[in-house]
Coordinates of C-alpha atoms and ligand atoms in Angstrom, one line a residue:
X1 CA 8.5 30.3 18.1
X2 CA 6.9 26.9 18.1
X3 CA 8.3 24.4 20.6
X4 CA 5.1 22.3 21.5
X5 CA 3.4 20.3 19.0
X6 CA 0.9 17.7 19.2
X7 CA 0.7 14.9 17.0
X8 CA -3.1 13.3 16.7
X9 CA -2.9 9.8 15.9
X10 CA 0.2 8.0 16.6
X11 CA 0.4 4.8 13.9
X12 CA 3.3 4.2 11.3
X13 CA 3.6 7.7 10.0
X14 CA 2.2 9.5 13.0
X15 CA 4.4 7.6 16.2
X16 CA 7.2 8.7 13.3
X17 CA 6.2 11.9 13.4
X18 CA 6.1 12.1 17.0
X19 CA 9.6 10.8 17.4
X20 CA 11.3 12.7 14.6
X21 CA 9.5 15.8 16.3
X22 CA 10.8 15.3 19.6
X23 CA 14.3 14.0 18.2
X24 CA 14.4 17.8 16.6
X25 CA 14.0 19.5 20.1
X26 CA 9.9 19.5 19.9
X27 CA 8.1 19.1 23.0
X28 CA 5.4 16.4 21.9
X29 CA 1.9 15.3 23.1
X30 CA 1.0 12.5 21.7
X31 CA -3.0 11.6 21.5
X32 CA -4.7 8.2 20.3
X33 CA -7.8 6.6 20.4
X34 CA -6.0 3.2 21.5
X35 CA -5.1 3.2 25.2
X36 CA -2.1 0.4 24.4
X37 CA -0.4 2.7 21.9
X38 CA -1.2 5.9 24.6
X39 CA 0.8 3.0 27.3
X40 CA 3.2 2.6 24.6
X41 CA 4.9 5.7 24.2
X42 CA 4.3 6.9 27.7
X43 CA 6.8 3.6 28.4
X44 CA 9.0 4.6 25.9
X45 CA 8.2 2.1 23.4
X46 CA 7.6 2.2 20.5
X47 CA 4.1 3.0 18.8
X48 CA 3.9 0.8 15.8
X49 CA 6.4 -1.5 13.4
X50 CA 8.6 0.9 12.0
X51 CA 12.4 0.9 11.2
X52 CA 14.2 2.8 13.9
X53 CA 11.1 3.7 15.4
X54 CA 11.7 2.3 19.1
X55 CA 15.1 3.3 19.3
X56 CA 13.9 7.0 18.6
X57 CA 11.1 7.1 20.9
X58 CA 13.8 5.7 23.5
X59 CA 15.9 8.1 23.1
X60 CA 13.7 10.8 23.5
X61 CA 11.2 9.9 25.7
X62 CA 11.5 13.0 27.9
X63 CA 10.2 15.1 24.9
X64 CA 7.1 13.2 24.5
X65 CA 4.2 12.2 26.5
X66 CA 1.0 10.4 24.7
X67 CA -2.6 10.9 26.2
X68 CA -6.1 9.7 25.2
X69 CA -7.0 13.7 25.8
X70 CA -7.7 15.7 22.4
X71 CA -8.1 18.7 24.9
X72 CA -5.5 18.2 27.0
X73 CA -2.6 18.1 23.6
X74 CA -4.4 20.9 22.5
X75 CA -4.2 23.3 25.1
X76 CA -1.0 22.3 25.8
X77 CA 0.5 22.6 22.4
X78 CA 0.8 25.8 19.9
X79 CA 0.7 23.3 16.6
X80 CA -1.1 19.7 15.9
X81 CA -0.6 17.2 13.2
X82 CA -3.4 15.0 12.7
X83 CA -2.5 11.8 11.1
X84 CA -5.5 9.1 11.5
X85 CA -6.7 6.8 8.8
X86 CA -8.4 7.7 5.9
X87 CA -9.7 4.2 4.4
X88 CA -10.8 4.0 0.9
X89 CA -14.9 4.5 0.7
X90 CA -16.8 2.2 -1.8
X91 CA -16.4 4.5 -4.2
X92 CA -12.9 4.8 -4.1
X93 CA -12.4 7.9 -2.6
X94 CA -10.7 8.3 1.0
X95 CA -13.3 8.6 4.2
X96 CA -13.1 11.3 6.1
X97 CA -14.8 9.2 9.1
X98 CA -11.6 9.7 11.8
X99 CA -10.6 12.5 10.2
X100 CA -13.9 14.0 11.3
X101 CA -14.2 13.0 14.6
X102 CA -10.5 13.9 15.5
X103 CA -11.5 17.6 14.2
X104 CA -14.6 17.4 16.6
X105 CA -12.2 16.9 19.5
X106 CA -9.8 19.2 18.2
X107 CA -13.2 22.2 17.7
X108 CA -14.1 21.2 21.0
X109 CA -10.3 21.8 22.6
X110 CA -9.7 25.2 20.6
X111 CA -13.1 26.4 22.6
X112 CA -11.4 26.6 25.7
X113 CA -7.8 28.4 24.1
X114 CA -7.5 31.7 24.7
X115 CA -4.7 31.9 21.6
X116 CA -4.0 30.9 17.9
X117 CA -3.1 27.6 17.6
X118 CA -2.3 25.6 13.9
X119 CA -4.5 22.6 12.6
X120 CA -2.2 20.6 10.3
X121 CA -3.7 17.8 8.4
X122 CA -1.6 14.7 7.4
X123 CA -3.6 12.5 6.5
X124 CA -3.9 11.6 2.8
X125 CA -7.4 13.3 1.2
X126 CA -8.7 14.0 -1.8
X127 CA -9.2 17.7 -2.8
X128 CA -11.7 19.9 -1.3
X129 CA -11.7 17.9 2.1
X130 CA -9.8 19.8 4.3
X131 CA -12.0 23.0 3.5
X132 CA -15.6 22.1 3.0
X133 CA -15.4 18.7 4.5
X134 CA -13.2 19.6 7.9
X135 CA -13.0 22.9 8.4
X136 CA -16.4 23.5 9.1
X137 CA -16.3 21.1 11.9
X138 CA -13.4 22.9 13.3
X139 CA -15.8 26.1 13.2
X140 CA -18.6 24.4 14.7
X141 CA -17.6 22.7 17.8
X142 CA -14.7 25.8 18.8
X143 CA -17.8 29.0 17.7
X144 CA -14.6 29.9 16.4
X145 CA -13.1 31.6 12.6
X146 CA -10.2 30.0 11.0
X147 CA -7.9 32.4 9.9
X148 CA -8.4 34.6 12.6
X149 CA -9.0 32.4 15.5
X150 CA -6.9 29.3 14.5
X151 CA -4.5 28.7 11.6
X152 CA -5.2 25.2 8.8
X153 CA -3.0 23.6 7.0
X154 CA -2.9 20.2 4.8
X155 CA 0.5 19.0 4.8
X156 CA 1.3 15.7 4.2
X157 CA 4.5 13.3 4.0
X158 CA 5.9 11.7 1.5
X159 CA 7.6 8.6 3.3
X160 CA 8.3 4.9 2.0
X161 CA 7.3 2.5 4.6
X162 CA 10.2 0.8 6.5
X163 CA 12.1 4.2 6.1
X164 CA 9.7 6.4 7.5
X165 CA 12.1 8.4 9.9
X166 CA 15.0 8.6 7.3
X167 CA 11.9 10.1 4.7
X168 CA 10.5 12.5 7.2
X169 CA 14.2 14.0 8.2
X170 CA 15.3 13.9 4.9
X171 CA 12.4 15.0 2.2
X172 CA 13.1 16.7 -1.4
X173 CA 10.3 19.2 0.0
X174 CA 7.5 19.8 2.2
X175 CA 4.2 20.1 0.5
X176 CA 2.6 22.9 2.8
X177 CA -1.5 23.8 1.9
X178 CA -2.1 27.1 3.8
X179 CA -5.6 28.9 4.7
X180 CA -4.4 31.8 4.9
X181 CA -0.2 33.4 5.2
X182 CA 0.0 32.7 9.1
X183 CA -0.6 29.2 8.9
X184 CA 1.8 28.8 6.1
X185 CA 4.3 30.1 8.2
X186 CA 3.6 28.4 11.2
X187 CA 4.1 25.3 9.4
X188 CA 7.0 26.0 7.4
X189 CA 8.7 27.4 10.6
X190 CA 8.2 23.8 12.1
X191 CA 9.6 22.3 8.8
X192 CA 12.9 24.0 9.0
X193 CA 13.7 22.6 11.9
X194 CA 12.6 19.3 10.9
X195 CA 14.8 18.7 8.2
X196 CA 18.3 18.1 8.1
X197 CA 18.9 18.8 4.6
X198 CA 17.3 22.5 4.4
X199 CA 14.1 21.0 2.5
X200 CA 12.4 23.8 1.1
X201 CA 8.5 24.2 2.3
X202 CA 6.3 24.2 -1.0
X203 CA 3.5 26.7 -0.2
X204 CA 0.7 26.9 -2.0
X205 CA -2.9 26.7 -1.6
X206 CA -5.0 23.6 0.1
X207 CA -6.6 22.5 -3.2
X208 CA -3.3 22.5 -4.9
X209 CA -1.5 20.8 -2.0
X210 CA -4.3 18.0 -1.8
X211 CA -3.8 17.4 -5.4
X212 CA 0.0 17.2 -5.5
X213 CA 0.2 14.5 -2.5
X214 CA -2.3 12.2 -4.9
X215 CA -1.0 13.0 -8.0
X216 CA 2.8 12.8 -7.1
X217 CA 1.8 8.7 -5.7
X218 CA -0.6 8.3 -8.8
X219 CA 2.3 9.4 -11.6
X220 CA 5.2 7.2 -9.6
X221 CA 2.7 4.1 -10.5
X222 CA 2.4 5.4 -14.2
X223 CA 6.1 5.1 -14.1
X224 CA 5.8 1.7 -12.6
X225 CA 3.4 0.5 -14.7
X226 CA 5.9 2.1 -18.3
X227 CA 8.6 0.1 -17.0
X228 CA 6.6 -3.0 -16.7
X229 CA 5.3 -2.6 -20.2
X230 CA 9.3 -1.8 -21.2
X231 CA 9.9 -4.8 -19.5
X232 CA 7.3 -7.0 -21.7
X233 CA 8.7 -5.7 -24.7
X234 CA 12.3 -6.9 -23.9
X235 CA 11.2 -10.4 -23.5
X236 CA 10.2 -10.4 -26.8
X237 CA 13.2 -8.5 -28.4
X238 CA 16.1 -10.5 -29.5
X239 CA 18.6 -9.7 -26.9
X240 CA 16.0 -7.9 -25.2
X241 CA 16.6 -6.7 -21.6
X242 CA 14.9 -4.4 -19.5
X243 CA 17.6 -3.0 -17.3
X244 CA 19.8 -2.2 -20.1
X245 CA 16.6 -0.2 -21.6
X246 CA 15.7 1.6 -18.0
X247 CA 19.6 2.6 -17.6
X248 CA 20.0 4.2 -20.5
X249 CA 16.4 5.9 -20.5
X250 CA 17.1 6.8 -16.8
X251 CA 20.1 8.9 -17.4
X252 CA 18.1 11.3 -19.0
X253 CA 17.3 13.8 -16.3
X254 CA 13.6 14.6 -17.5
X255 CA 13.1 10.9 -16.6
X256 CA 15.5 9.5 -14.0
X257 CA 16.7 5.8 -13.0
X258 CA 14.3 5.2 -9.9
X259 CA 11.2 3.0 -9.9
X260 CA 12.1 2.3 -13.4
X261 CA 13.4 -1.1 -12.8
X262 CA 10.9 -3.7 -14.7
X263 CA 9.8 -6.1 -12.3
X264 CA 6.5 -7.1 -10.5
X265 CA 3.5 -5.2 -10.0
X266 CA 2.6 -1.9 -7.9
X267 CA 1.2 -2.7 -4.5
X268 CA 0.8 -1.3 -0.7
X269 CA -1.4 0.9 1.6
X270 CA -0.6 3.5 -0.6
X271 CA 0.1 3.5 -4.5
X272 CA -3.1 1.4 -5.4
X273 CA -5.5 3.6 -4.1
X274 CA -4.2 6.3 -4.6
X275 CA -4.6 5.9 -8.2
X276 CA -8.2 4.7 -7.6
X277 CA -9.0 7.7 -5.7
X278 CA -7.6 10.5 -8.3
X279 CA -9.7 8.9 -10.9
X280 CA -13.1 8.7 -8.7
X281 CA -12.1 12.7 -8.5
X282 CA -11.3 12.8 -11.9
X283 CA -14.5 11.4 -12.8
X284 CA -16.4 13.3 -10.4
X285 CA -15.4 16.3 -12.0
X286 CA -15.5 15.3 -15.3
X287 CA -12.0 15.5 -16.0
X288 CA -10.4 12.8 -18.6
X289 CA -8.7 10.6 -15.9
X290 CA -9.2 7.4 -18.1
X291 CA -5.3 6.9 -18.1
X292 CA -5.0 6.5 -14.6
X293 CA -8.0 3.6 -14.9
X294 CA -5.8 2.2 -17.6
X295 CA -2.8 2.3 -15.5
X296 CA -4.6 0.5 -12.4
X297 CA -6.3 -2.1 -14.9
X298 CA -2.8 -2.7 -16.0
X299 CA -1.8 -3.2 -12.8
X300 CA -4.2 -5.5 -11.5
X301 CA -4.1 -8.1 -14.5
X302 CA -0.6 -8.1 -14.0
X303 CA -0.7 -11.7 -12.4
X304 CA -3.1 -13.3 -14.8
X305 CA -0.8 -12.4 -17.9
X306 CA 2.8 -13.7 -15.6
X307 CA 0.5 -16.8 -15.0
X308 CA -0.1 -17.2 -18.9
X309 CA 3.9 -16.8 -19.4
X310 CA 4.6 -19.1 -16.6
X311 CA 2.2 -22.2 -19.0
X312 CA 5.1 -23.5 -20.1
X313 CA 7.4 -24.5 -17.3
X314 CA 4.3 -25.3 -15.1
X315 CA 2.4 -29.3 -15.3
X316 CA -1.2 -29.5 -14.0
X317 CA -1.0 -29.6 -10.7
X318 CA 2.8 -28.7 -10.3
X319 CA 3.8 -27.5 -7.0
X320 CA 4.7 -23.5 -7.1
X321 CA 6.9 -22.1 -4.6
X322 CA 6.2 -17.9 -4.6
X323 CA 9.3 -16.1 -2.7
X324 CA 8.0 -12.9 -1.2
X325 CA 4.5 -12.4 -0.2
X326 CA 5.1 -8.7 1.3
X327 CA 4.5 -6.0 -1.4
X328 CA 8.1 -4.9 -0.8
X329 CA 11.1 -6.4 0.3
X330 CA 12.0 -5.9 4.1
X331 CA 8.6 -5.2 4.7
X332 CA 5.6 -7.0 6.6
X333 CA 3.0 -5.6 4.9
X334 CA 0.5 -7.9 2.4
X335 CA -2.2 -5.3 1.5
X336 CA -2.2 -5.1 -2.1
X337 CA 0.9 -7.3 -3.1
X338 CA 1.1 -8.9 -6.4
X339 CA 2.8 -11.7 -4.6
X340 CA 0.0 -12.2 -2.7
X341 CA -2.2 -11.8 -6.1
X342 CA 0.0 -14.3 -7.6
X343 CA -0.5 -17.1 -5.4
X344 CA -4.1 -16.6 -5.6
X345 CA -4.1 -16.4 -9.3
X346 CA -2.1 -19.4 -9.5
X347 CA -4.2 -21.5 -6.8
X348 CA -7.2 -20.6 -8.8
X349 CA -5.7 -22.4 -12.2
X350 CA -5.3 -25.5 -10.0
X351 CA -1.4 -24.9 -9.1
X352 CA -0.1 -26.6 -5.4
X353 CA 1.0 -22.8 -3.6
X354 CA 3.7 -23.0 -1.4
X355 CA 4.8 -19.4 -0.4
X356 CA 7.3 -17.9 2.1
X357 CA 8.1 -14.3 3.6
X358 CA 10.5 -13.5 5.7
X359 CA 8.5 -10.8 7.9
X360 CA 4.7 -11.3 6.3
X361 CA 3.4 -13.5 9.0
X362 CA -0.3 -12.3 7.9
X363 CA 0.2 -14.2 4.8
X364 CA -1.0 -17.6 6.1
X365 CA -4.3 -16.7 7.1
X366 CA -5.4 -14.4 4.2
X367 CA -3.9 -17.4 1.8
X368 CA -6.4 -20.5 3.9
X369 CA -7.5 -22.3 1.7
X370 CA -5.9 -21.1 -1.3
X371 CA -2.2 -21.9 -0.6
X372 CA 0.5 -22.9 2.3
X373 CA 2.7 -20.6 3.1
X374 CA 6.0 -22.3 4.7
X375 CA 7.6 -21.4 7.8
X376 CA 10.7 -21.8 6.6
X377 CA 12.8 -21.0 2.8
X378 CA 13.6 -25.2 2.8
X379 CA 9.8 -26.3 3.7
X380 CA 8.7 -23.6 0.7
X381 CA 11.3 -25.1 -1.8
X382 CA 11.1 -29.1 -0.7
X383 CA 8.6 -30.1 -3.3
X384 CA 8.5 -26.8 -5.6
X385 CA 9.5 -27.9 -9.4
X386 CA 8.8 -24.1 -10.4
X387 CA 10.2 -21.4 -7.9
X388 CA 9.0 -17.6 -8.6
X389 CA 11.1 -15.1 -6.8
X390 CA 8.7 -12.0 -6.3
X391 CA 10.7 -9.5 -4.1
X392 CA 14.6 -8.6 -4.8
X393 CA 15.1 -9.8 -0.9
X394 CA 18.4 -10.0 0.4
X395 CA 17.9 -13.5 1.6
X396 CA 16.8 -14.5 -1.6
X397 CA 19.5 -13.9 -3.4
X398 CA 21.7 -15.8 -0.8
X399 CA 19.9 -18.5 -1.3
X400 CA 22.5 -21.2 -2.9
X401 CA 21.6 -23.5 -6.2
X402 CA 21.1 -26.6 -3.7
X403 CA 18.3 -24.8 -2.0
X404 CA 16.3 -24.5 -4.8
X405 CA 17.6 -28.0 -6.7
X406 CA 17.3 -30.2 -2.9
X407 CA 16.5 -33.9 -4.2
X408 CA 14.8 -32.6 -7.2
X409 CA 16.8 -33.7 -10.7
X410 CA 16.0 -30.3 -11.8
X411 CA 14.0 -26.8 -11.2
X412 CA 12.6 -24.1 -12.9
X413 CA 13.4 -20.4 -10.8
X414 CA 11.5 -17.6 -11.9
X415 CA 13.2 -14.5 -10.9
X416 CA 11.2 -11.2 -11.6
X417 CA 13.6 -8.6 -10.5
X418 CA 16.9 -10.8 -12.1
X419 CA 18.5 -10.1 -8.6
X420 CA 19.7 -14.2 -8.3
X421 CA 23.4 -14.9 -8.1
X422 CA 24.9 -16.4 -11.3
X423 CA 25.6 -19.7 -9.6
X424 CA 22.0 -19.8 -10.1
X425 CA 21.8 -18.8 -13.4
X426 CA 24.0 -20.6 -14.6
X427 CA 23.7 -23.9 -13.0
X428 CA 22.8 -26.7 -15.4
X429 CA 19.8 -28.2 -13.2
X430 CA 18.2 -25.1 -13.2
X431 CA 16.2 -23.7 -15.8
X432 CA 16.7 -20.0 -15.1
X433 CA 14.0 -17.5 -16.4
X434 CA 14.9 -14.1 -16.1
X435 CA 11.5 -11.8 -16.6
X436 CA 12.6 -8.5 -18.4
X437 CA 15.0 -10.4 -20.7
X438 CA 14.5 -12.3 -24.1
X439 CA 15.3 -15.7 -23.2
X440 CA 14.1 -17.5 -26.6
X441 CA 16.3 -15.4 -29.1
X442 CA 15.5 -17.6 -31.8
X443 CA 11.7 -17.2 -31.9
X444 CA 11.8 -13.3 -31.5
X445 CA 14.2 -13.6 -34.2
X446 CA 12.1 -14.8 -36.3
X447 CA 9.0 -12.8 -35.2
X448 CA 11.1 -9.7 -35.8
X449 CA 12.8 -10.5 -38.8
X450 CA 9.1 -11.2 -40.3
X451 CA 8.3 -7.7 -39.9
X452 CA 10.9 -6.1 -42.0
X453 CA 11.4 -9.2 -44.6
X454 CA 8.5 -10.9 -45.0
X455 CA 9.3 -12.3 -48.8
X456 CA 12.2 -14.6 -45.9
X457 CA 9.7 -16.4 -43.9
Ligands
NAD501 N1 1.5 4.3 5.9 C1 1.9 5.0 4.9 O1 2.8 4.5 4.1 C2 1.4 6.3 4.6 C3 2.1 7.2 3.7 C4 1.6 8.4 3.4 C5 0.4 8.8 3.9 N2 -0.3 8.0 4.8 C6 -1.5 8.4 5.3 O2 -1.4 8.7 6.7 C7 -2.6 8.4 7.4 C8 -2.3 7.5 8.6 O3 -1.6 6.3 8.1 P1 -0.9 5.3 9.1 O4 -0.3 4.3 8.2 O5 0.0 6.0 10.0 O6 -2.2 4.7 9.8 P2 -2.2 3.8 11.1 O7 -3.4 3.0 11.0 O8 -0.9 3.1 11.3 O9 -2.3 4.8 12.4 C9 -3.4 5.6 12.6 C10 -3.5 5.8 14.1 O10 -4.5 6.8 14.3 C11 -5.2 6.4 15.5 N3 -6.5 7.1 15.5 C12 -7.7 6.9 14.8 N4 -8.6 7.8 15.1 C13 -8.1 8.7 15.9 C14 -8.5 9.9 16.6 N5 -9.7 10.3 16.3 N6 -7.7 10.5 17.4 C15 -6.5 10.0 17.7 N7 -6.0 8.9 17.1 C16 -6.7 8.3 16.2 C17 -5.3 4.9 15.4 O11 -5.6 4.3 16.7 C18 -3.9 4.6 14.9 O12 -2.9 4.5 16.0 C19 -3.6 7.8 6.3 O13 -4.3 8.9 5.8 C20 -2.6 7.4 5.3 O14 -3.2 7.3 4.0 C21 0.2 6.8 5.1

């Protein structure tokens, strides 16, 4: 039976990993390439930003120790997760750089074992990686055979940011890519001990398990993208109204309710290049991926077309407040947000940005010299005569109407998700535009009615 397991690379998902591991009775070696996150967890603390994440290591810091040693986790452990990062390339597809040099380590560790011991990759790759791209480095730098010397595995997570540790403990499965039956096992053994909802373990063979982590990201942004599109539509359908659509659509169980809900575009470390990164392999292999270039064109000229919508409550050179600059709410993270995209759309057309986030402190220097990003909700609002609220945060929606009104006669609020309070919508000095929702019944009246009875217009 496994009880030692090393976890190679100790960031968001991997310090998760590490602590979820350890939280389930694991014995955990930790290894990084950065002594201060080696210092970290050796003191208890934790890793990186993650919900729940230094309460976990806390509590079970006598089950894990971190080290800057490939060798020494590797002799020391029967099973190692390797979870470094795996940037996009030029071309869109995910380098193997770290990955690669991890796996020299690793080869040069399993030389010295005298046992079997499972290589579990994590990281996110495209297919074909982990078997012409790593595994051959494994073989080189040990002289030994997978399969008969060591055991390989892709296996990767499917976790949300900001709720790593409930994912990880809680998954609908575990996707489990297995060289050979062994290593399968090995893994899924470690699995059922993970979870505490009896998760099944999904095996299957590398190539299919490299596809489904890509493709299972890439469809949930199709899905994101449809309900945008539904969302469109409503605004121009007399009494039009997106969540009343994605409701009734989402109680059909071929479809389901989540990530349905019309709002703002895809964004994150993951989703958007993802995407990219199933088409480049797509392409590569002369599949027809063209939907999923569609889907991420779609999704990029999302701000440009909110922009054009946004003409008509917006002078030259009004002053624009933007609520929620991470891509999520409850979340610090800016890469790839469309409220980050919308401010710079925006400052581009000549707009005076003022944004605010409550945890996205990187915000201000990736928006110099294209906007201001307040350090406060009442700096953001002061001189805003258009507010657009881009992430459903819970301290947006306590906002109260005199935050946005202030000494202003009146204001337009912009609220993408419709997650505002109706003292808000309903207030008389604020103009309240609802995206998702017809809000000129008159004029899609009209535009309807002209399509059945022409001879009446
Ligand atoms: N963050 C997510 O939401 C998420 C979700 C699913 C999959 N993933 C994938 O997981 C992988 C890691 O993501 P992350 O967000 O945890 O990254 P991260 O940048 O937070 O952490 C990576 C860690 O690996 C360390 N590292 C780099 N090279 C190393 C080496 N050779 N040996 C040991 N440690 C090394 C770094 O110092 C860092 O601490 C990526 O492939 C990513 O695509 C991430």
């Amino acid at each position: 039976m496994i009880e030692n397991i090393a976890v190679i690379g100790l960031g968001k998902l991997g310090g998760s990993m590490a602590g979820c591991l350890a939280s389930r009775g694991f014995n955990v070696i930790g290894v990084d390439v950065s002594q201060k996150t080696v210092d970290a967890v050796n003191a208890g603390r934790a890793p990186a930003e993650e919900t729940g994440l230094a309460q976990l290591i806390g509590t079970n810091k006598e089950r894990i120790r971190a080290t800057l040693s490939h060798e020494d986790a590797i002799l020391n452990t029967d099973l190692s997760f390797v979870i470094v990062p795996t940037p996009s390339d030029a071309r869109g597809a995910f380098s193997l750089q770290y990955v690669a040099y991890a796996f020299e380590g690793i080869g040069k560790a399993l030389a010295k074992r005298d046992n079997y011991h499972t290589v579990v990759l994590t990281s996110t790759v495209l297919p074909g990686s982990t078997r012409y791209g790593l595994l051959p480095i494994l073989e080189e730098f040990s002289g030994k055979r997978c399969g008969r010397d060591f055991g390989l595995c892709y296996s990767p997570e499917f976790i949300a940011l900001g709720t790593v540790i409930r994912d990880y403990l809680n998954p609908d499965f575990f996707l489990v890519g297995e060289f050979d039956e062994r290593s399968g096992a090995a893994v899924a053994s470690v699995n059922s001990r993970v979870a505490l909802n009896d998760a099944p373990s999904k095996r299957m063979s590398i190539e299919n398990a490299e596809l489904a982590k890509i493709s299972l990201n890439s469809y949930i942004t199709l899905k994101i993208s449809y309900a945008n599109m539904l969302a469109d539509l409503c605004e121009r359908i007399p009494g039009g109204d997106v969540d009343v659509v994605s409701d009734a659509i989402g109680m059909d169980k071929r479809i389901g309710r989540r990530y349905l809900t019309g709002g703002f575009g895809y964004g994150g470390p993951c989703f958007p290049r993802d995407n990219v990164a199933l088409n480049f392999m797509g392409k590569y292999l002369g599949a027809a991926t063209e939907l999923l270039e569609m889907n991420d064109d779609f999704n990029r000229t999302i701000s440009p077309r909110f922009v054009e919508k946004l003409k008509p409550y917006l002078r030259e050179g009004s002053t624009v407040a933007v609520l929620g600059l991470a891509y999520k709410p409850l979340s610090h993270v800016i890469e790839e947000s469309a409220g980050m995209y919308l401010c710079l759309t925006l400052a581009g057309r000549g707009f005076r940005v003022v944004g605010y986030d409550p945890l996205a402190a990187e915000a201000q220097s990736a928006l110099r010299l294209h906007a201001l990003v307040a350090d406060s909700i009442a700096a953001c609002l002061h001189d805003a005569e258009c507010v657009l609220v881009t992430t459903a945060d819970d301290v947006f929606k306590a906002l109260k109407p005199q935050d946005f009104i202030g000494n202003k006669e009146s204001v337009t609020v912009v609220d993408f998700w419709r997650c505002l309070p109706d003292p808000i919508r309903t207030h008389p000095s604020i103009r309240y535009v609802p995206m998702g929702r017809c809000i000129d019944n008159t004029a899609a009246t009209d535009k309807l009615q002209s399509l059945w009875r022409p001879d009446k217009n």
